[in-house]
CSV table of N, CA, C and O in Angstrom, one decimal:
chain,number,residue,atom,x,y,z
A,1,THR,N,1.0,-1.1,-0.1
A,1,THR,CA,-0.1,0.1,-0.1
A,1,THR,C,0.8,1.3,-0.1
A,1,THR,O,1.9,1.2,0.1
A,2,VAL,N,0.2,2.3,0.0
A,2,VAL,CA,0.9,3.7,-0.2
A,2,VAL,C,0.5,4.5,1.1
A,2,VAL,O,-0.6,4.5,1.6
A,3,ILE,N,1.6,5.1,1.6
A,3,ILE,CA,1.3,6.5,2.5
A,3,ILE,C,1.5,7.7,1.9
A,3,ILE,O,2.2,7.9,1.2
A,4,LEU,N,0.4,8.6,2.2
A,4,LEU,CA,0.4,9.9,1.7
A,4,LEU,C,0.7,10.9,2.8
A,4,LEU,O,-0.2,10.9,3.8
A,5,GLU,N,1.4,11.6,3.0
A,5,GLU,CA,1.8,12.9,3.8
A,5,GLU,C,1.8,13.9,3.4
A,5,GLU,O,2.5,14.2,2.2
A,6,GLY,N,1.6,15.1,3.9
A,6,GLY,CA,1.8,16.4,3.5
A,6,GLY,C,1.6,17.5,4.5
A,6,GLY,O,1.3,17.1,5.6
A,7,VAL,N,2.0,18.7,4.1
A,7,VAL,CA,1.6,19.9,4.9
A,7,VAL,C,0.8,21.0,3.8
A,7,VAL,O,1.4,21.1,2.7
A,8,VAL,N,0.0,21.4,4.3
A,8,VAL,CA,-1.0,22.3,3.7
A,8,VAL,C,-0.5,23.8,4.0
A,8,VAL,O,-0.5,24.2,5.3
A,9,VAL,N,-0.1,24.7,3.0
A,9,VAL,CA,0.5,25.9,3.4
A,9,VAL,C,-0.5,27.0,2.4
A,9,VAL,O,-1.1,26.5,1.2
A,10,GLY,N,-0.5,28.1,2.8
A,10,GLY,CA,-1.2,29.3,2.1
A,10,GLY,C,-0.4,29.5,0.9
A,10,GLY,O,0.8,29.8,0.8
A,11,ALA,N,-1.2,29.5,-0.3
A,11,ALA,CA,-0.5,30.0,-1.7
A,11,ALA,C,0.1,31.3,-1.4
A,11,ALA,O,1.2,31.8,-2.2
A,12,ASP,N,-0.6,32.2,-0.5
A,12,ASP,CA,-0.2,33.6,-0.5
A,12,ASP,C,0.9,34.0,0.3
A,12,ASP,O,1.7,34.8,0.2
A,13,ASP,N,1.1,33.1,1.5
A,13,ASP,CA,2.1,33.6,2.4
A,13,ASP,C,3.1,32.4,2.8
A,13,ASP,O,4.0,32.4,3.5
A,14,GLY,N,2.6,30.9,2.5
A,14,GLY,CA,3.4,29.9,2.9
A,14,GLY,C,3.3,29.4,4.1
A,14,GLY,O,4.3,28.5,4.4
A,15,ARG,N,2.5,30.2,5.1
A,15,ARG,CA,2.2,29.6,6.1
A,15,ARG,C,1.5,28.3,6.3
A,15,ARG,O,0.5,28.1,5.6
A,16,PRO,N,1.7,27.5,7.2
A,16,PRO,CA,0.9,26.2,7.4
A,16,PRO,C,-0.6,26.5,7.8
A,16,PRO,O,-0.9,27.6,8.4
A,17,ILE,N,-1.5,25.8,7.3
A,17,ILE,CA,-2.9,26.0,7.7
A,17,ILE,C,-3.3,24.6,8.3
A,17,ILE,O,-3.5,23.7,7.7
A,18,ALA,N,-3.8,25.1,9.6
A,18,ALA,CA,-4.3,24.0,10.4
A,18,ALA,C,-5.8,24.0,10.3
A,18,ALA,O,-6.4,25.0,10.1
A,19,GLY,N,-6.4,22.8,10.4
A,19,GLY,CA,-8.0,22.6,10.1
A,19,GLY,C,-8.2,22.6,8.8
A,19,GLY,O,-9.5,22.6,8.6
A,20,ALA,N,-7.6,22.6,7.6
A,20,ALA,CA,-7.8,22.4,6.3
A,20,ALA,C,-8.6,21.0,6.1
A,20,ALA,O,-8.1,20.0,6.5
A,21,GLN,N,-9.7,20.9,5.2
A,21,GLN,CA,-10.1,19.5,4.9
A,21,GLN,C,-9.4,19.1,3.6
A,21,GLN,O,-9.4,19.8,2.7
A,22,VAL,N,-9.0,18.0,3.8
A,22,VAL,CA,-8.1,17.4,2.8
A,22,VAL,C,-9.0,16.0,2.3
A,22,VAL,O,-9.2,15.2,3.1
A,23,THR,N,-9.3,16.0,1.0
A,23,THR,CA,-10.2,15.0,0.3
A,23,THR,C,-9.3,14.1,-0.8
A,23,THR,O,-8.8,15.0,-1.7
A,24,LEU,N,-9.1,13.1,-0.8
A,24,LEU,CA,-8.5,12.1,-1.7
A,24,LEU,C,-9.5,11.2,-2.6
A,24,LEU,O,-10.2,10.3,-1.7
A,25,ARG,N,-9.7,11.1,-3.6
A,25,ARG,CA,-10.5,10.5,-4.3
A,25,ARG,C,-9.7,9.7,-5.6
A,25,ARG,O,-9.2,10.4,-6.5
A,26,GLY,N,-9.8,8.5,-5.6
A,26,GLY,CA,-9.3,7.5,-6.5
A,26,GLY,C,-9.9,7.6,-7.8
A,26,GLY,O,-11.0,7.4,-8.1
A,27,LEU,N,-9.3,8.0,-8.9
A,27,LEU,CA,-10.0,8.2,-10.2
A,27,LEU,C,-9.8,6.8,-10.9
A,27,LEU,O,-10.7,6.5,-11.8
A,28,THR,N,-9.1,5.8,-10.3
A,28,THR,CA,-9.3,4.5,-11.2
A,28,THR,C,-10.0,3.4,-10.2
A,28,THR,O,-10.7,2.6,-10.7
A,29,THR,N,-10.0,3.7,-8.9
A,29,THR,CA,-10.6,2.8,-8.1
A,29,THR,C,-12.0,3.4,-7.1
A,29,THR,O,-12.7,2.5,-6.8
A,30,GLY,N,-12.1,4.8,-7.5
A,30,GLY,CA,-13.5,5.1,-6.7
A,30,GLY,C,-13.1,5.5,-5.2
A,30,GLY,O,-14.0,5.9,-4.3
A,31,GLU,N,-12.1,4.8,-4.8
A,31,GLU,CA,-11.9,5.0,-3.3
A,31,GLU,C,-11.9,6.6,-2.8
A,31,GLU,O,-11.3,7.4,-3.5
A,32,ARG,N,-12.5,6.9,-1.6
A,32,ARG,CA,-12.5,8.1,-1.2
A,32,ARG,C,-11.9,8.1,0.2
A,32,ARG,O,-12.5,7.5,1.0
A,33,ARG,N,-11.1,9.1,0.7
A,33,ARG,CA,-10.8,9.2,2.0
A,33,ARG,C,-10.7,10.6,2.2
A,33,ARG,O,-10.5,11.7,1.5
A,34,ALA,N,-10.9,11.2,3.4
A,34,ALA,CA,-10.8,12.6,3.9
A,34,ALA,C,-10.0,12.8,5.4
A,34,ALA,O,-10.5,11.7,6.1
A,35,THR,N,-9.4,13.8,5.6
A,35,THR,CA,-8.7,14.0,7.0
A,35,THR,C,-8.6,15.4,7.1
A,35,THR,O,-9.0,16.2,6.1
A,36,THR,N,-8.4,16.0,8.0
A,36,THR,CA,-8.2,17.2,8.5
A,36,THR,C,-7.0,17.6,8.9
A,36,THR,O,-6.3,16.7,9.8
A,37,THR,N,-6.2,18.9,8.5
A,37,THR,CA,-4.6,18.8,8.8
A,37,THR,C,-4.8,19.4,10.3
A,37,THR,O,-5.7,19.8,10.9
A,38,ARG,N,-3.7,18.9,11.0
A,38,ARG,CA,-3.4,19.0,12.2
A,38,ARG,C,-2.6,20.4,12.6
A,38,ARG,O,-1.8,20.6,12.1
A,39,PRO,N,-3.0,21.0,13.8
A,39,PRO,CA,-2.2,22.2,14.3
A,39,PRO,C,-1.1,21.8,15.0
A,39,PRO,O,-0.9,20.8,15.3
A,40,PRO,N,0.0,22.7,15.0
A,40,PRO,CA,0.1,23.9,14.3
A,40,PRO,C,0.7,23.9,12.9
A,40,PRO,O,0.8,24.9,12.3
A,41,ALA,N,1.1,22.8,12.5
A,41,ALA,CA,2.0,22.7,11.1
A,41,ALA,C,1.2,22.5,10.0
A,41,ALA,O,1.8,22.3,8.9
A,42,GLY,N,-0.1,22.1,10.0
A,42,GLY,CA,-0.8,22.1,8.9
A,42,GLY,C,-0.5,20.5,8.4
A,42,GLY,O,-0.8,20.4,7.1
A,43,GLU,N,-0.3,19.6,8.9
A,43,GLU,CA,0.1,18.2,8.4
A,43,GLU,C,-1.0,17.4,8.2
A,43,GLU,O,-1.9,17.4,9.1
A,44,PHE,N,-1.0,16.4,7.4
A,44,PHE,CA,-2.0,15.4,7.2
A,44,PHE,C,-1.2,14.1,6.9
A,44,PHE,O,0.0,14.3,6.3
A,45,ARG,N,-1.8,12.9,7.0
A,45,ARG,CA,-1.4,11.6,6.8
A,45,ARG,C,-2.7,10.6,6.4
A,45,ARG,O,-3.6,10.7,7.0
A,46,ILE,N,-2.6,10.2,5.3
A,46,ILE,CA,-3.6,9.1,4.9
A,46,ILE,C,-2.8,7.7,4.6
A,46,ILE,O,-1.9,7.7,3.8
A,47,LEU,N,-3.1,6.6,5.2
A,47,LEU,CA,-2.3,5.4,5.4
A,47,LEU,C,-3.3,4.5,4.5
A,47,LEU,O,-4.3,4.4,4.2
A,48,GLY,N,-2.6,3.3,4.0
A,48,GLY,CA,-3.3,2.2,3.2
A,48,GLY,C,-4.0,2.5,1.9
A,48,GLY,O,-5.0,1.8,1.5
A,49,LEU,N,-3.4,3.3,1.2
A,49,LEU,CA,-3.8,3.7,-0.1
A,49,LEU,C,-3.5,2.7,-1.2
A,49,LEU,O,-2.3,2.2,-1.2
A,50,PHE,N,-4.4,2.4,-2.2
A,50,PHE,CA,-3.9,1.5,-3.3
A,50,PHE,C,-3.4,2.4,-4.3
A,50,PHE,O,-3.5,3.4,-4.6
A,51,PRO,N,-2.5,1.7,-5.0
A,51,PRO,CA,-1.5,2.4,-6.1
A,51,PRO,C,-2.8,2.8,-7.3
A,51,PRO,O,-3.9,2.1,-7.3
A,52,GLY,N,-2.6,4.0,-7.9
A,52,GLY,CA,-3.3,4.5,-8.8
A,52,GLY,C,-3.5,6.0,-8.9
A,52,GLY,O,-2.5,6.6,-8.1
A,53,ARG,N,-4.3,6.6,-9.5
A,53,ARG,CA,-4.3,8.1,-9.9
A,53,ARG,C,-5.4,8.7,-8.8
A,53,ARG,O,-6.3,7.9,-8.7
A,54,TYR,N,-5.1,9.6,-8.3
A,54,TYR,CA,-6.1,10.4,-7.3
A,54,TYR,C,-6.1,11.7,-7.5
A,54,TYR,O,-5.5,12.4,-8.1
A,55,GLU,N,-7.3,12.1,-7.1
A,55,GLU,CA,-7.5,13.7,-7.1
A,55,GLU,C,-7.6,14.1,-5.6
A,55,GLU,O,-8.2,13.5,-4.9
A,56,LEU,N,-6.8,15.2,-5.4
A,56,LEU,CA,-6.7,15.7,-4.0
A,56,LEU,C,-7.3,17.1,-4.0
A,56,LEU,O,-6.7,17.8,-4.7
A,57,VAL,N,-8.1,17.3,-3.1
A,57,VAL,CA,-8.7,18.7,-3.0
A,57,VAL,C,-8.6,19.0,-1.5
A,57,VAL,O,-8.8,18.4,-0.5
A,58,VAL,N,-8.2,20.4,-1.3
A,58,VAL,CA,-8.1,21.1,-0.2
A,58,VAL,C,-8.8,22.0,0.0
A,58,VAL,O,-9.0,22.8,-0.9
A,59,ARG,N,-9.7,22.1,1.2
A,59,ARG,CA,-10.7,23.3,1.3
A,59,ARG,C,-10.2,23.8,3.0
A,59,ARG,O,-10.2,22.9,3.7
A,60,GLN,N,-10.6,25.1,2.9
A,60,GLN,CA,-10.4,25.7,4.2
A,60,GLN,C,-11.5,27.0,3.9
A,60,GLN,O,-11.6,27.7,3.0
A,61,LEU,N,-12.4,27.3,5.0
A,61,LEU,CA,-13.4,28.3,5.1
A,61,LEU,C,-12.3,29.5,4.8
A,61,LEU,O,-11.5,30.0,5.5
A,62,GLY,N,-12.9,30.4,3.8
A,62,GLY,CA,-12.4,31.9,3.5
A,62,GLY,C,-11.4,31.5,2.4
A,62,GLY,O,-10.9,32.8,2.0
A,63,ARG,N,-11.1,30.6,2.0
A,63,ARG,CA,-10.1,30.2,0.9
A,63,ARG,C,-10.6,29.4,-0.3
A,63,ARG,O,-11.5,28.7,-0.1
A,64,ARG,N,-9.9,29.6,-1.7
A,64,ARG,CA,-10.4,29.0,-2.7
A,64,ARG,C,-9.9,27.7,-2.6
A,64,ARG,O,-8.7,27.3,-2.0
A,65,PRO,N,-10.7,26.6,-3.0
A,65,PRO,CA,-10.0,25.0,-3.0
A,65,PRO,C,-9.0,24.9,-3.8
A,65,PRO,O,-9.0,25.7,-4.9
A,66,SER,N,-8.3,24.0,-3.5
A,66,SER,CA,-7.1,23.8,-4.3
A,66,SER,C,-7.2,22.5,-4.7
A,66,SER,O,-7.7,21.4,-4.0
A,67,LEU,N,-7.0,22.0,-6.0
A,67,LEU,CA,-7.0,20.7,-6.7
A,67,LEU,C,-5.7,20.2,-7.4
A,67,LEU,O,-5.1,20.9,-8.0
A,68,ASP,N,-5.4,19.1,-7.1
A,68,ASP,CA,-4.2,18.3,-7.6
A,68,ASP,C,-4.5,17.0,-8.1
A,68,ASP,O,-5.4,16.4,-7.5
A,69,THR,N,-3.8,16.6,-9.1
A,69,THR,CA,-4.0,15.1,-9.6
A,69,THR,C,-2.6,14.3,-9.2
A,69,THR,O,-1.4,15.0,-9.5
A,70,LEU,N,-2.6,13.2,-8.6
A,70,LEU,CA,-1.4,12.5,-8.1
A,70,LEU,C,-1.5,11.2,-8.6
A,70,LEU,O,-2.2,10.4,-8.9
A,71,GLN,N,-0.1,10.6,-9.1
A,71,GLN,CA,0.1,9.1,-9.4
A,71,GLN,C,0.8,8.4,-8.0
A,71,GLN,O,1.9,8.8,-7.9
A,72,LEU,N,0.0,7.4,-7.6
A,72,LEU,CA,0.7,6.8,-6.5
A,72,LEU,C,1.2,5.4,-6.7
A,72,LEU,O,0.3,4.8,-7.6
A,73,VAL,N,2.2,4.9,-6.5
A,73,VAL,CA,2.7,3.6,-6.7
A,73,VAL,C,3.0,2.7,-5.6
A,73,VAL,O,3.4,3.2,-4.4
A,74,LEU,N,2.9,1.5,-5.7
A,74,LEU,CA,2.8,0.5,-4.7
A,74,LEU,C,4.4,0.7,-3.9
A,74,LEU,O,5.5,0.8,-4.5
A,75,GLY,N,4.2,0.8,-2.5
A,75,GLY,CA,5.5,0.8,-1.6
A,75,GLY,C,5.8,2.4,-1.4
A,75,GLY,O,6.8,2.7,-0.7
A,76,GLN,N,5.2,3.3,-2.0
A,76,GLN,CA,5.6,4.6,-1.9
A,76,GLN,C,5.2,5.3,-0.6
A,76,GLN,O,4.2,5.0,-0.2
A,77,ARG,N,5.9,6.2,-0.4
A,77,ARG,CA,5.8,7.2,0.9
A,77,ARG,C,5.8,8.4,0.2
A,77,ARG,O,6.8,9.2,-0.1
A,78,ALA,N,4.7,9.0,-0.2
A,78,ALA,CA,4.4,10.3,-0.8
A,78,ALA,C,4.5,11.5,0.0
A,78,ALA,O,3.7,11.3,1.2
A,79,ARG,N,5.1,12.6,-0.1
A,79,ARG,CA,5.1,13.7,0.6
A,79,ARG,C,4.9,14.7,0.1
A,79,ARG,O,5.6,15.1,-1.1
A,80,LEU,N,3.8,15.5,0.3
A,80,LEU,CA,3.3,16.6,-0.5
A,80,LEU,C,3.5,17.9,0.5
A,80,LEU,O,3.6,18.0,1.5
A,81,ARG,N,3.8,19.1,-0.4
A,81,ARG,CA,3.7,20.4,0.3
A,81,ARG,C,3.1,21.3,-0.7
A,81,ARG,O,3.3,21.4,-1.6
């Protein structure tokens, strides 16, 4: 399986954002996971993902949602910022 870790930061100031909603949706598997970033560093972690393409959406009240597409491979420990 795959571990996805990351830190959510503001596009305008680069500061960590705690309490943001992180949603991951498998484009090939349909799998859906959601978590919230932890204070104070804005970190998140999602374990046990299957390899494949995913859509990652980050939302926080008062900010525009951020959307990215990822390719995860077996045995990978992906780190995003």
